[in-house]
Tab-separated table of C-alpha atoms in Angstrom:
chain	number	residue	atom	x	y	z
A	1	UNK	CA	-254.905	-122.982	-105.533
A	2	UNK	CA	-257.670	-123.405	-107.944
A	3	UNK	CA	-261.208	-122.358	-107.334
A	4	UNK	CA	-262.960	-125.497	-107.366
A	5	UNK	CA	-260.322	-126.958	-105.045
A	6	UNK	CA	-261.055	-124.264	-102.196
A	7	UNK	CA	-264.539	-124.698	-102.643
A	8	UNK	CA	-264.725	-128.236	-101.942
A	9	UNK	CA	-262.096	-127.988	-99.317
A	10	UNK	CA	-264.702	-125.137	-97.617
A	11	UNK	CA	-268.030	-127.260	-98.343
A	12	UNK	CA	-266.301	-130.034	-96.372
A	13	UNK	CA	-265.174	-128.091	-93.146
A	14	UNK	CA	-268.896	-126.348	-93.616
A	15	UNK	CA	-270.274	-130.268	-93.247
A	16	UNK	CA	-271.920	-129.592	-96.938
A	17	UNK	CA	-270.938	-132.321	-98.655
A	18	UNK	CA	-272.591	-134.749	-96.188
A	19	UNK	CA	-275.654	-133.015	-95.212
A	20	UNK	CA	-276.196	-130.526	-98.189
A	21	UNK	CA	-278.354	-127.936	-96.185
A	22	UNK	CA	-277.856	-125.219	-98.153
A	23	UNK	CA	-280.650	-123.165	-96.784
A	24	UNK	CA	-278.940	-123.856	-93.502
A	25	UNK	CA	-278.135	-120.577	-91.205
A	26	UNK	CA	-274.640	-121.380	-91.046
A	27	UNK	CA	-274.211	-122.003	-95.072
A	28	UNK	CA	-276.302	-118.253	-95.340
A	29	UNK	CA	-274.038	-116.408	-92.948
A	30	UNK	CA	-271.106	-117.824	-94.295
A	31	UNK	CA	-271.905	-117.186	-97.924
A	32	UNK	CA	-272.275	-113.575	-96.903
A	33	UNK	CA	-269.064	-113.253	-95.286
A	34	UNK	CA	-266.504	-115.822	-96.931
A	35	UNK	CA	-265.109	-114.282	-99.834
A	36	UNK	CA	-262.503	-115.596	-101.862
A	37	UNK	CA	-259.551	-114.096	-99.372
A	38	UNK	CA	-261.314	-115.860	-96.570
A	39	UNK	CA	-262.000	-118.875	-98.190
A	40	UNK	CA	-258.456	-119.231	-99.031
A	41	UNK	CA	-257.020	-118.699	-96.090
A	42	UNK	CA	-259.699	-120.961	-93.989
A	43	UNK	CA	-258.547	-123.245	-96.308
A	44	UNK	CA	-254.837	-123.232	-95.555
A	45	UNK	CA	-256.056	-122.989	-92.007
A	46	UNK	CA	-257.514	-126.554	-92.830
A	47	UNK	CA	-254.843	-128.014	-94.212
A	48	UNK	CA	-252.564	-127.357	-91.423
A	49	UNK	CA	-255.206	-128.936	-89.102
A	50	UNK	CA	-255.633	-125.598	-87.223
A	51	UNK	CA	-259.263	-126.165	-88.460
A	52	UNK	CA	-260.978	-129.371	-89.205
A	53	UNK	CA	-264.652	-128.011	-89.422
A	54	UNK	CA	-267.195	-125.502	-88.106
A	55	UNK	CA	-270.747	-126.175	-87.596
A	56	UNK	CA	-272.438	-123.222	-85.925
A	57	UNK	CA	-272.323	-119.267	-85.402
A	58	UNK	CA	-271.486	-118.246	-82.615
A	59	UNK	CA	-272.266	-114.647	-83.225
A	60	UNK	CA	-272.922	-112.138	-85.659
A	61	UNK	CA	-271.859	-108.231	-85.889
A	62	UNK	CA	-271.218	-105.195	-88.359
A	63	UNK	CA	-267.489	-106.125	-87.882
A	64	UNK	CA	-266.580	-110.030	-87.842
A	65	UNK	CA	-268.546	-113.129	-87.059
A	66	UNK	CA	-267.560	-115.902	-84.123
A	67	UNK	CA	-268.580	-119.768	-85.416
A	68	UNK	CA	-267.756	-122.985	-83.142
A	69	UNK	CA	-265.893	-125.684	-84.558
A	70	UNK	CA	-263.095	-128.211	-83.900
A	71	UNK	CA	-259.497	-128.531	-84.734
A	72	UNK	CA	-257.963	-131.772	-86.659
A	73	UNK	CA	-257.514	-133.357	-83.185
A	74	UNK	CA	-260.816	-133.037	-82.331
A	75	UNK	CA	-260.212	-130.020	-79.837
A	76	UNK	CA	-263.045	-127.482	-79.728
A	77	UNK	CA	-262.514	-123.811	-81.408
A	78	UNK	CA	-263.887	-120.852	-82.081
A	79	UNK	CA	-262.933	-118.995	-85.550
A	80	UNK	CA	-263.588	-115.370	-85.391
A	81	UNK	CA	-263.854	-114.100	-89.065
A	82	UNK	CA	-263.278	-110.596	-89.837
A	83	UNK	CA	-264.902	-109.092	-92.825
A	84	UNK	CA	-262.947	-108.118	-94.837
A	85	UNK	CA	-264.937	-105.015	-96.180
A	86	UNK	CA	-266.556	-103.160	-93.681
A	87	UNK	CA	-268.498	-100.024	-92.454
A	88	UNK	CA	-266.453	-99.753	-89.565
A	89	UNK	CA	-263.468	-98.551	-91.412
A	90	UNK	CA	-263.349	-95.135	-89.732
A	91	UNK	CA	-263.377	-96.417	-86.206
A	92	UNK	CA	-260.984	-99.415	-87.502
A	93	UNK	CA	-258.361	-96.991	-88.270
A	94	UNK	CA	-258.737	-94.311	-85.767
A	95	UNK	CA	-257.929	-97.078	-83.258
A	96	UNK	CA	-254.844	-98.650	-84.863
A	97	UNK	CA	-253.317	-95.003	-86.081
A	98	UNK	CA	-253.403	-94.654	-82.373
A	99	UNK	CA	-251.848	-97.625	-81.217
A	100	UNK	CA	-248.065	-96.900	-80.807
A	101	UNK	CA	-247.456	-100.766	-81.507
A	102	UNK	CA	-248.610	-100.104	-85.061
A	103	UNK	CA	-246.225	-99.050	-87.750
A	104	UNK	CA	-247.483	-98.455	-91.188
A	105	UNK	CA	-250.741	-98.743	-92.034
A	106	UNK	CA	-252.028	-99.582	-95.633
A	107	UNK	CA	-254.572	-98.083	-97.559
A	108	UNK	CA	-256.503	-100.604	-98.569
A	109	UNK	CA	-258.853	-102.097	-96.289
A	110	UNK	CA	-258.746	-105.642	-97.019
A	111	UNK	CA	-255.098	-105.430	-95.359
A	112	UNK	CA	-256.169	-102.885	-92.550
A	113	UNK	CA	-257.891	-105.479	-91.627
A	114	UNK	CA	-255.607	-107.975	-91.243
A	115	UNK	CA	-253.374	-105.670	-89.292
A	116	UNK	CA	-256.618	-105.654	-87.001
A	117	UNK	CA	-256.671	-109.434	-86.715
A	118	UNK	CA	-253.023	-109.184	-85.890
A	119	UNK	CA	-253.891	-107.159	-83.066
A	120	UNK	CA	-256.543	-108.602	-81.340
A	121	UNK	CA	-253.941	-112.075	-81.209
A	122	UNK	CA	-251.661	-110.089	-79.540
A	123	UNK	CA	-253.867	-108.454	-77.212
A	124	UNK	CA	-254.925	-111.289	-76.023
A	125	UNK	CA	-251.371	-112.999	-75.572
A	126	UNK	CA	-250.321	-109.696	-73.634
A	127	UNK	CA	-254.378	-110.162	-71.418
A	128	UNK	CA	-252.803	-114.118	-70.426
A	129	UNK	CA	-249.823	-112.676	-69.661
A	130	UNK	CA	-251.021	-110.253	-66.614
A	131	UNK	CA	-253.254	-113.274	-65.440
A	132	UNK	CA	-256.888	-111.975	-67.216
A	133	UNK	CA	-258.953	-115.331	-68.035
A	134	UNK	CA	-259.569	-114.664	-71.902
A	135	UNK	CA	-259.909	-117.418	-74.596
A	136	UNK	CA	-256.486	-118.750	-75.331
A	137	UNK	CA	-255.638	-117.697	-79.099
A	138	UNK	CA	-254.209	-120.538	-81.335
A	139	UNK	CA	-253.495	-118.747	-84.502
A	140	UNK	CA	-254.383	-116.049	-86.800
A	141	UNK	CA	-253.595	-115.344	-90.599
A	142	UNK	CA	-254.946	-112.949	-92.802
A	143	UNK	CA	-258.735	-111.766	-91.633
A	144	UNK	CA	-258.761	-115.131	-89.371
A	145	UNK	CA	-258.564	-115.694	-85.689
A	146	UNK	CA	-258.915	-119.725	-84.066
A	147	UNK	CA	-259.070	-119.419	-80.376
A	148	UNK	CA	-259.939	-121.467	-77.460
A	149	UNK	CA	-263.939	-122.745	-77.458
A	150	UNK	CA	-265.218	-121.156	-73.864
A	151	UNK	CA	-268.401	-123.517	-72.901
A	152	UNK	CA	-269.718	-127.073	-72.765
A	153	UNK	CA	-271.928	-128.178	-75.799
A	154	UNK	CA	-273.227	-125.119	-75.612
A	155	UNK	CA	-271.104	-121.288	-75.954
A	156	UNK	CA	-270.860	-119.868	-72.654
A	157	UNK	CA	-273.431	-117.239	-71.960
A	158	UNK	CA	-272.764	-113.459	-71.552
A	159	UNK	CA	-273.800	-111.867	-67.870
A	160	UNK	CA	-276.528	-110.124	-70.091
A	161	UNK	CA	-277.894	-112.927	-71.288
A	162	UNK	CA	-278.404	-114.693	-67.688
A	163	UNK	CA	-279.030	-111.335	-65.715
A	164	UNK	CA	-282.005	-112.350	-64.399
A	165	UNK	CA	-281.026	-115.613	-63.261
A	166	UNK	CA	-278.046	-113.786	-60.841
A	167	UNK	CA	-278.649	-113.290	-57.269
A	168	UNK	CA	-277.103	-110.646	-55.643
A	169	UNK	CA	-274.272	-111.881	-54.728
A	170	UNK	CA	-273.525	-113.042	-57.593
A	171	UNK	CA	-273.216	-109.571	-59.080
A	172	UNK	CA	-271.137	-108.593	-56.143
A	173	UNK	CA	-268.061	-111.025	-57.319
A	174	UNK	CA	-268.824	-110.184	-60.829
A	175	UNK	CA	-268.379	-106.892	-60.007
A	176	UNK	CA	-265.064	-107.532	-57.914
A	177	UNK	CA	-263.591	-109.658	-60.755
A	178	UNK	CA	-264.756	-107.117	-63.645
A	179	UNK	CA	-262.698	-104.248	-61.582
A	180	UNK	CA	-260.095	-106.773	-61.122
A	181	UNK	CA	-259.283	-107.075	-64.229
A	182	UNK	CA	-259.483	-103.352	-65.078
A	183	UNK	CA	-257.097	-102.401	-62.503
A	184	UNK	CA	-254.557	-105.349	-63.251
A	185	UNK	CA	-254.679	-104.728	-67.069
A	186	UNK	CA	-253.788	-101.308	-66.168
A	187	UNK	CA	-251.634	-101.180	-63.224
A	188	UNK	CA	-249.148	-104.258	-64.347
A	189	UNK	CA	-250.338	-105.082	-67.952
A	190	UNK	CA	-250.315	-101.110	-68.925
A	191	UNK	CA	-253.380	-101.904	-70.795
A	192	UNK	CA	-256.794	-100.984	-70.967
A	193	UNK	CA	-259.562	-103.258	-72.820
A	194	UNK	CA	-261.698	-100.794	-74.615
A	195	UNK	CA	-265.101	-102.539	-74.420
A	196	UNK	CA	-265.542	-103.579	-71.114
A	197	UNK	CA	-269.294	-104.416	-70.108
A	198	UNK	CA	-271.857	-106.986	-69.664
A	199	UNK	CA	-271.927	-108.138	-72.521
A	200	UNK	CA	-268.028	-109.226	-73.282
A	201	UNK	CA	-268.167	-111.279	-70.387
A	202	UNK	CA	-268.712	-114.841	-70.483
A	203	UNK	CA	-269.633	-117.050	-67.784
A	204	UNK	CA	-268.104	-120.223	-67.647
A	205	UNK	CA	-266.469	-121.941	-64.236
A	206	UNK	CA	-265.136	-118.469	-64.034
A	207	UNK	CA	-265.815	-115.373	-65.739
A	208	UNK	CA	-264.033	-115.236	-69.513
A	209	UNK	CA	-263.097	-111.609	-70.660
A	210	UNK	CA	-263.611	-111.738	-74.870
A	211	UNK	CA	-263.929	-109.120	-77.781
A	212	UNK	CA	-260.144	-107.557	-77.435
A	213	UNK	CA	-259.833	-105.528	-80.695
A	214	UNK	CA	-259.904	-102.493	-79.497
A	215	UNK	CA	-257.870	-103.017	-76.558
A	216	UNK	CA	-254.521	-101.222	-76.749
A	217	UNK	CA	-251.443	-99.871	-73.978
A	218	UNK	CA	-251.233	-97.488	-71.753
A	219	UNK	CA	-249.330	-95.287	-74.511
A	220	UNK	CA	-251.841	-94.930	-76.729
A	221	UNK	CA	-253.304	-91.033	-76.809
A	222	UNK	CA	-256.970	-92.905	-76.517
A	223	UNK	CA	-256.165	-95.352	-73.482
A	224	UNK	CA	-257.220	-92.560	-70.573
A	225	UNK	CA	-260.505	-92.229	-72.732
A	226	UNK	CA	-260.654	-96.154	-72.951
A	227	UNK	CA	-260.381	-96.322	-69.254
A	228	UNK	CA	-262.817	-94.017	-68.332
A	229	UNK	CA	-265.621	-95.811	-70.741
A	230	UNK	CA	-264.655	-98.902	-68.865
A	231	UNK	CA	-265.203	-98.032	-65.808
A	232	UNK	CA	-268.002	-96.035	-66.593
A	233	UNK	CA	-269.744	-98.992	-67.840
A	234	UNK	CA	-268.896	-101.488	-65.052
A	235	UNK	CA	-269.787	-98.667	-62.201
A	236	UNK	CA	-272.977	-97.918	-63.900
A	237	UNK	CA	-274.304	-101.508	-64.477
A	238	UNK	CA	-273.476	-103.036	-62.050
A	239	UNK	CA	-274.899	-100.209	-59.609
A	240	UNK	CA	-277.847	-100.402	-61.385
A	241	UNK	CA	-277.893	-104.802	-60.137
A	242	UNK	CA	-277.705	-103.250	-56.482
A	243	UNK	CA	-273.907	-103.426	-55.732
A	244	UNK	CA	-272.089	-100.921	-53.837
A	245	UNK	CA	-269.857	-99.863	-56.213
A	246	UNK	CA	-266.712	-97.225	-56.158
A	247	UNK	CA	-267.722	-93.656	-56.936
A	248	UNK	CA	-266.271	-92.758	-60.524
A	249	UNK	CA	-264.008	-90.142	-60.021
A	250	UNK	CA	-262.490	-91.234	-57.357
A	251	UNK	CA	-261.553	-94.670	-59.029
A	252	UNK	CA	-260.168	-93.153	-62.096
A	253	UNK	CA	-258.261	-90.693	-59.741
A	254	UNK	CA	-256.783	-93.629	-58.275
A	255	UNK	CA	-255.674	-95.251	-61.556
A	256	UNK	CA	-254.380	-92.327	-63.436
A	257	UNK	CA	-252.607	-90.741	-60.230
A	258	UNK	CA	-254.760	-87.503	-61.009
């Protein structure tokens, strides 16, 4: 597709055209991050109506960004854009060469990423599958992933960013519900997320478990490790809010059969 054609068809979805804010924070971020890969392949995305237009970020990070937007039907997304060059590389590929579910991987990192993208779609097809509330993917192509918006007008909010507002009970179902999920994704999903804290939780109705890249199976050399920083994190936080939480060693005992 020619240049000029992608361009508009990426000004339009970016609201451009209309409002021509080019200062705007959403035209700066995704200047920095949509290059001509990406820009192609949100433009397919647009033509099959998996994306009608975005108009705000979500989030920002070394590794991808998260915008809102809606589909052709009016339905309410969120695009998670990997980049497609990155300085996490290293840790990109130390966690796929370990994944069992990954054959070959190529050298060149435009397309390690892609298998990355892959990965997190699946991961969070297998989370639904063992009953963990995650945002429902839609699709994924290239460096791409549309999933289901979690929120109102607004994104939902991390725990971190409403700590304060918690009582203590609160942090006592949080707590049940964030051990929940460890002990289902392990016990029946053989699965461990990777990154589980405080801040890849979202509140919303219920609690929303996002940011599944580096999750992987039970099989994978790294997925004891995995575990253990999981419930490291969730013991330690969430001891620190006042709960009475497990000790460590004997909940990893208990989920390892050590």
């Amino acid at each position: 597709m020619r240049e000029d054609v992608i361009e508009r068809e990426i000004e339009g979805m970016l609201g451009l055209r209309e409002r021509r804010e080019k200062d705007s924070d959403l035209y700066k971020i995704a200047n920095e991050v949509f290059d001509r890969t990406t820009k192609e392949t949100l433009a397919y995305l647009h033509r099959r109506g998996k994306i009608e237009a975005l108009y705000g970020v979500i989030s920002t990070g070394k590794e991808a960004n998260v915008f809102a937007g809606v589909d052709a039907e009016g339905n309410r997304i969120a695009v998670k854009i990997y980049r497609t060059y990155t300085t996490e590389f290293r840790r990109i590929w130390e966690y796929l060469a370990a994944d069992p579910r990954v054959g070959y991987l190529p050298k060149d990192m435009r397309k390690l990423v892609f298998v990355w993208t892959r990965r997190e779609f699946k991961n969070l097809q297998r989370a639904i599958k063992y009953a963990v509330r995650v945002p429902e993917p839609v699709i994924f192509r290239n460096n791409v992933l549309v999933m289901e918006f979690i929120g109102d007008e607004l994104p939902a909010p991390r725990i971190k960013d409403v700590e304060r507002s918690l009582e203590p009970s609160d942090f006592e179902e949080l707590y049940d519900f964030t051990m929940g999920v460890i002990e289902r994704l392990w016990k029946r999903g053989d699965m461990v997320h990777g990154d589980l804290s405080e801040y890849n939780i979202l509140l919303h109705d219920r609690p929303v478990v996002i940011d599944w890249s580096q999750a992987t199976v039970k099989r994978n050399r790294m997925s004891v490790e995995l575990l253990r920083r999981d419930l490291r994190n969730v013991i330690n936080y969430f001891g620190r809010k006042g709960v009475d939480v497990d000790d460590f060693d004997d909940k990893f005992r208990e989920l390892v059969g050590v």
